[in-house]
Coordinates of C-alpha atoms in Angstrom, one line a residue:
M1271 CA 111.5 -54.7 37.7
A1272 CA 110.4 -51.1 38.3
Y1273 CA 106.6 -51.3 37.6
F1274 CA 106.2 -47.6 36.6
G1275 CA 109.7 -47.2 35.1
E1276 CA 113.2 -46.6 36.5
G1277 CA 114.3 -43.4 38.1
K1278 CA 117.7 -41.7 37.7
G1279 CA 118.2 -39.6 40.8
P1280 CA 119.6 -40.6 44.3
I1281 CA 117.8 -43.3 46.2
H1282 CA 116.6 -42.0 49.6
M1283 CA 114.5 -44.7 51.2
D1284 CA 114.5 -48.5 51.4
N1285 CA 112.0 -51.0 53.1
V1286 CA 109.4 -48.3 53.4
E1287 CA 106.2 -49.4 55.2
C1288 CA 103.1 -47.2 55.1
T1289 CA 99.7 -47.6 56.8
G1290 CA 97.8 -45.2 54.5
A1291 CA 97.3 -42.5 57.1
E1292 CA 100.5 -40.7 56.4
R1293 CA 100.7 -37.3 54.8
S1294 CA 104.0 -38.0 53.0
L1295 CA 106.6 -40.7 52.6
A1296 CA 108.7 -39.1 55.3
D1297 CA 106.1 -40.2 57.9
C1298 CA 106.4 -43.9 57.0
I1299 CA 108.5 -46.3 59.0
K1300 CA 111.9 -46.5 57.4
Q1301 CA 115.6 -46.9 57.8
E1302 CA 118.0 -44.0 58.0
I1303 CA 117.5 -41.7 55.0
G1304 CA 120.1 -42.5 52.3
R1305 CA 120.9 -45.9 53.7
H1306 CA 119.9 -48.7 51.3
N1307 CA 120.9 -51.6 49.2
C1308 CA 118.7 -50.9 46.2
R1309 CA 119.0 -50.4 42.5
H1310 CA 116.8 -48.3 40.3
S1311 CA 115.4 -51.5 38.8
E1312 CA 113.6 -51.9 42.2
D1313 CA 112.0 -48.4 42.1
A1314 CA 108.4 -48.2 43.3
G1315 CA 105.8 -45.7 42.0
V1316 CA 103.5 -44.1 44.6
I1317 CA 100.1 -42.5 43.9
C1318 CA 98.2 -40.9 46.8
D1319 CA 94.5 -41.5 46.2
Y1320 CA 91.3 -41.0 48.1
F1321 CA 88.2 -43.2 48.0
G1322 CA 85.0 -42.0 49.6
K1323 CA 82.9 -44.4 51.6
K1324 CA 80.3 -46.4 49.6
A1325 CA 76.7 -45.7 50.5
P1326 CA 74.9 -48.7 51.9
G1327 CA 72.7 -50.9 49.7
N1328 CA 72.6 -50.6 45.9
S1329 CA 72.6 -46.8 45.8
N1330 CA 75.3 -46.7 43.2
K1331 CA 72.7 -47.9 40.7
A1332 CA 70.6 -44.7 41.3
P1333 CA 70.9 -42.2 38.4
L1334 CA 73.0 -39.1 39.0
P1335 CA 71.9 -35.7 38.0
A1336 CA 72.2 -35.0 34.2
V1337 CA 75.6 -33.3 34.4
C1338 CA 78.5 -33.5 32.0
G1339 CA 82.1 -32.4 31.7
L1340 CA 82.9 -32.4 35.5
R1341 CA 86.2 -33.6 36.9
P1342 CA 85.4 -33.9 40.6
L1343 CA 88.7 -35.8 41.5
H1344 CA 91.3 -34.1 39.3
R1345 CA 92.2 -31.3 41.8
R1346 CA 93.5 -33.9 44.3
Q1347 CA 96.9 -34.1 43.7
K1348 CA 97.2 -47.2 21.3
R1349 CA 99.1 -43.4 22.0
I1350 CA 100.5 -40.6 24.1
I1351 CA 104.0 -39.5 23.1
G1352 CA 105.5 -37.1 25.6
G1353 CA 102.6 -37.6 28.0
K1354 CA 102.5 -38.5 31.7
H1355 CA 100.5 -40.6 34.1
S1356 CA 97.1 -39.2 35.0
L1357 CA 95.5 -39.5 38.4
R1358 CA 93.0 -42.2 39.0
G1359 CA 89.5 -40.8 38.1
G1360 CA 91.0 -37.7 36.7
W1361 CA 89.4 -38.2 33.3
P1362 CA 86.0 -39.8 34.2
W1363 CA 84.7 -40.0 30.6
Q1364 CA 87.6 -42.1 29.4
A1365 CA 86.5 -45.5 28.1
S1366 CA 88.0 -48.2 26.0
L1367 CA 86.6 -50.4 23.3
R1368 CA 87.7 -54.0 23.7
L1369 CA 87.6 -57.1 21.7
K1370 CA 85.7 -59.8 23.6
S1371 CA 87.6 -62.8 24.7
S1372 CA 86.5 -66.2 26.1
H1373 CA 89.0 -65.6 28.9
G1374 CA 87.3 -62.4 29.9
D1375 CA 90.5 -60.3 29.3
G1376 CA 89.6 -58.7 26.0
R1377 CA 92.2 -56.8 24.1
L1378 CA 92.1 -53.0 24.0
L1379 CA 91.2 -51.9 20.4
C1380 CA 90.5 -48.2 20.8
G1381 CA 89.8 -45.4 23.1
A1382 CA 86.3 -44.0 23.5
T1383 CA 84.5 -41.1 25.3
L1384 CA 81.5 -41.6 27.6
L1385 CA 78.6 -39.3 26.5
S1386 CA 75.9 -40.7 28.8
S1387 CA 75.3 -43.8 30.9
C1388 CA 74.5 -45.7 27.7
W1389 CA 76.4 -44.1 24.9
V1390 CA 80.1 -43.8 24.0
L1391 CA 81.8 -41.9 21.1
T1392 CA 84.7 -43.4 19.2
A1393 CA 86.2 -43.6 15.7
A1394 CA 84.6 -45.5 12.8
H1395 CA 87.9 -47.0 11.7
C1396 CA 88.0 -49.0 15.0
F1397 CA 85.5 -51.4 13.4
K1398 CA 87.3 -52.0 10.1
R1399 CA 89.0 -55.2 11.1
Y1400 CA 86.4 -57.0 13.2
G1401 CA 83.2 -55.7 11.7
H1402 CA 80.1 -54.1 13.2
G1403 CA 78.7 -57.1 15.1
P1404 CA 78.0 -55.8 18.7
R1405 CA 78.6 -59.2 20.3
S1406 CA 82.3 -59.0 19.4
Y1407 CA 83.0 -56.0 21.6
A1408 CA 82.7 -54.7 25.1
V1409 CA 83.3 -51.2 26.6
R1410 CA 85.3 -50.7 29.8
V1411 CA 84.7 -47.6 31.9
G1412 CA 86.3 -46.5 35.2
D1413 CA 89.6 -48.0 34.3
Y1414 CA 93.1 -46.7 35.2
H1415 CA 95.6 -49.5 35.3
T1416 CA 94.7 -52.0 32.6
L1417 CA 95.9 -55.1 34.6
V1418 CA 94.6 -54.1 38.0
P1419 CA 90.8 -54.3 38.7
E1420 CA 89.6 -50.9 39.9
E1421 CA 86.8 -50.2 42.4
F1422 CA 84.8 -48.2 39.8
E1423 CA 85.8 -50.3 36.8
E1424 CA 83.0 -51.9 34.8
E1425 CA 83.0 -53.8 31.5
I1426 CA 79.7 -53.6 29.7
G1427 CA 78.4 -55.4 26.6
V1428 CA 77.6 -53.6 23.4
E1429 CA 74.0 -53.5 22.2
Q1430 CA 74.4 -51.4 19.0
I1431 CA 77.2 -49.9 16.9
V1432 CA 76.3 -46.9 14.7
V1433 CA 79.0 -45.9 12.2
H1434 CA 78.4 -42.6 10.3
G1435 CA 76.7 -43.4 7.0
A1436 CA 79.2 -41.3 5.0
Y1437 CA 82.3 -43.1 6.3
R1438 CA 84.3 -45.1 3.8
P1439 CA 87.1 -47.5 4.9
N1440 CA 89.5 -46.1 2.3
S1441 CA 89.1 -42.6 3.7
S1442 CA 89.7 -40.8 7.0
D1443 CA 86.7 -38.5 6.5
Y1444 CA 83.6 -38.9 8.6
D1445 CA 85.7 -41.1 11.0
I1446 CA 83.1 -41.2 13.8
A1447 CA 80.9 -43.9 15.4
L1448 CA 78.6 -44.3 18.4
V1449 CA 78.3 -47.3 20.6
R1450 CA 75.2 -48.1 22.6
L1451 CA 75.9 -50.1 25.8
R1452 CA 73.7 -52.9 27.2
G1453 CA 71.5 -52.0 30.1
P1454 CA 67.9 -51.4 31.1
G1455 CA 66.5 -48.1 29.8
E1456 CA 69.0 -45.3 30.1
R1457 CA 71.0 -46.9 33.0
C1458 CA 73.9 -48.8 31.6
A1459 CA 77.2 -47.7 33.1
R1460 CA 77.1 -46.8 36.8
L1461 CA 78.0 -43.1 37.1
S1462 CA 80.2 -41.9 40.0
G1463 CA 83.0 -39.5 40.6
H1464 CA 85.2 -41.8 38.6
V1465 CA 82.7 -42.4 35.7
L1466 CA 81.0 -39.3 34.2
P1467 CA 80.2 -38.2 30.7
A1468 CA 81.9 -35.4 28.8
C1469 CA 79.9 -32.6 27.3
L1470 CA 79.3 -32.2 23.6
P1471 CA 80.4 -29.0 22.0
L1472 CA 77.9 -26.7 20.2
W1473 CA 77.1 -27.4 16.6
R1474 CA 79.7 -25.7 14.4
E1475 CA 81.5 -24.4 17.4
R1476 CA 85.1 -23.3 16.7
P1477 CA 87.2 -24.7 19.5
Q1478 CA 90.2 -22.6 18.6
K1479 CA 88.1 -19.6 19.7
T1480 CA 86.1 -21.0 22.6
A1481 CA 88.1 -23.7 24.2
S1482 CA 91.4 -23.8 26.2
N1483 CA 93.6 -26.3 28.1
C1484 CA 93.1 -29.2 25.7
H1485 CA 94.3 -32.7 26.5
I1486 CA 94.5 -36.1 24.9
T1487 CA 94.3 -39.3 27.1
G1488 CA 94.8 -43.0 26.6
W1489 CA 96.8 -46.1 27.2
G1490 CA 98.7 -46.1 23.9
D1491 CA 102.3 -45.9 22.7
T1492 CA 104.5 -43.9 25.1
G1493 CA 107.6 -44.0 23.0
R1494 CA 109.0 -47.2 24.5
A1495 CA 106.0 -49.5 25.1
Y1496 CA 102.2 -49.4 25.6
S1497 CA 101.3 -47.9 28.9
R1498 CA 99.4 -49.9 31.6
T1499 CA 98.3 -46.7 33.3
L1500 CA 96.1 -44.0 31.7
Q1501 CA 98.3 -41.3 30.2
Q1502 CA 97.5 -37.6 29.6
A1503 CA 99.1 -34.9 27.5
G1504 CA 98.3 -31.3 26.9
V1505 CA 98.1 -30.3 23.2
P1506 CA 97.6 -27.0 21.5
L1507 CA 94.9 -26.8 18.9
L1508 CA 96.4 -25.6 15.6
P1509 CA 94.9 -23.1 13.1
R1510 CA 93.1 -24.7 10.2
R1511 CA 95.5 -23.3 7.6
V1512 CA 98.5 -25.0 9.4
C1513 CA 96.7 -28.4 9.2
E1514 CA 95.8 -27.9 5.5
E1515 CA 99.3 -27.0 4.6
R1516 CA 100.7 -30.1 6.3
Y1517 CA 98.1 -32.6 5.0
K1518 CA 97.2 -31.2 1.6
G1519 CA 94.2 -32.9 0.1
R1520 CA 93.5 -35.1 3.1
F1521 CA 92.4 -32.5 5.6
T1522 CA 88.7 -31.7 5.4
R1523 CA 86.3 -29.4 7.2
R1524 CA 85.2 -32.3 9.4
M1525 CA 88.7 -32.5 11.0
L1526 CA 90.9 -30.6 13.3
C1527 CA 94.6 -31.1 14.2
A1528 CA 96.5 -30.6 17.4
G1529 CA 100.0 -31.1 18.7
N1530 CA 103.4 -29.3 19.1
L1531 CA 105.3 -28.6 15.9
R1532 CA 108.7 -28.3 17.6
E1533 CA 111.0 -31.3 17.1
H1534 CA 112.0 -31.6 20.7
S1535 CA 108.4 -31.5 22.1
R1536 CA 107.1 -35.0 21.5
V1537 CA 103.5 -34.8 22.4
D1538 CA 101.2 -36.6 20.0
S1539 CA 98.6 -39.3 19.8
C1540 CA 99.4 -42.7 18.3
Q1541 CA 97.6 -46.0 17.2
G1542 CA 96.8 -47.2 20.7
D1543 CA 94.5 -44.2 21.4
S1544 CA 92.5 -44.3 18.1
G1545 CA 89.0 -43.3 18.9
G1546 CA 89.9 -41.7 22.2
P1547 CA 89.0 -38.2 23.3
L1548 CA 90.5 -34.8 22.7
V1549 CA 88.9 -32.7 25.4
C1550 CA 89.1 -29.0 26.2
E1551 CA 88.0 -26.8 29.1
R1552 CA 85.2 -24.3 28.4
P1553 CA 84.3 -21.2 30.3
G1554 CA 82.6 -22.3 33.5
A1555 CA 85.1 -25.1 34.1
S1556 CA 83.2 -27.8 32.2
W1557 CA 85.0 -30.1 29.7
A1558 CA 83.8 -31.0 26.2
V1559 CA 85.0 -33.6 23.7
Y1560 CA 86.1 -31.6 20.6
G1561 CA 88.0 -34.4 18.9
V1562 CA 88.0 -38.1 18.2
T1563 CA 91.5 -39.4 17.6
S1564 CA 91.6 -40.4 14.0
W1565 CA 95.0 -40.4 12.1
G1566 CA 98.4 -38.8 11.6
H1567 CA 101.8 -39.5 10.2
G1568 CA 103.9 -41.4 12.7
C1569 CA 104.2 -40.7 16.5
G1570 CA 105.5 -37.4 17.7
V1571 CA 107.1 -36.7 14.3
K1572 CA 108.1 -33.1 13.6
D1573 CA 105.6 -31.1 11.5
S1574 CA 103.1 -34.0 11.7
P1575 CA 100.4 -33.1 14.2
G1576 CA 97.7 -35.6 15.2
V1577 CA 94.4 -35.3 13.3
Y1578 CA 91.0 -35.6 15.0
T1579 CA 87.4 -35.9 13.8
K1580 CA 85.8 -32.6 14.6
V1581 CA 83.0 -33.4 16.9
S1582 CA 81.2 -30.0 16.6
A1583 CA 80.5 -30.8 12.9
F1584 CA 78.5 -33.9 13.9
V1585 CA 76.5 -32.7 16.9
P1586 CA 73.1 -33.0 15.1
W1587 CA 73.9 -36.5 14.0
I1588 CA 75.0 -37.5 17.5
K1589 CA 71.9 -36.1 19.0
S1590 CA 69.6 -37.7 16.4
V1591 CA 71.1 -41.2 17.2
T1592 CA 71.5 -40.9 20.9
K1593 CA 68.5 -38.7 21.7
L1594 CA 70.7 -36.8 24.1

């Protein structure tokens, strides 16, 4: 079975052996190009990656400078419809909220965004089914492939869950929550090039005017199945009037919507990425979380863009809870 999906083009190589020092597949030991006895069901996916040497001792516990919104690795080259695989470490603030299991393989419930070593941002509706008891949940950071342990992956217990006081389960308004991770002081998740917080926007900032290059990320519905590797998709932020026209009566000032309205452009967020980040690049090349994936009608449906909790409307509340 092709682990990352089957290709459709010609098969060029078979029995490829690489040492890891090659610059391309063409440098690997192989048979004559074009000679093979393969089928596309045997296709292999290849991702070239780089891992710096670990410093000796326990230096990875040392706090990093108080920076946010950096993607130091991205220049190396339940729900994303029309998305594609990201690079490992390309979205270092991506986290996932998981239901704890006695087997240690808790089920992914929602996406989340790392705001600091000890706080993540997610959606309030993620706690509707299993309640607000922190012992029921864990947060995973540094993850890329959900079934493969990663060098920088860490699963951390939850100390506190703070759902916005105005949220009601029968409404999509105020759909925002904060999760405090377990750890001594302000050192919970180990920060690294693969694990870094996203920036917060300014209070009442209008991302349609100040932000660009917006992306959604997650492990959710890809149109055929739930992805095992982190997906990414670029989405345009839509004018407020467009969102209000499509979601009459349900779209409030504490929401924003994003997505492509053309029928053939299936880029949207779906249930698997509830609570996950919508991030945009700001002047100066830092990235801020402008949206928390909240709701929408279907997946990649024409004229039904995804709806996100507008983070800039909640900055004072976030800072009062987290003391960031």
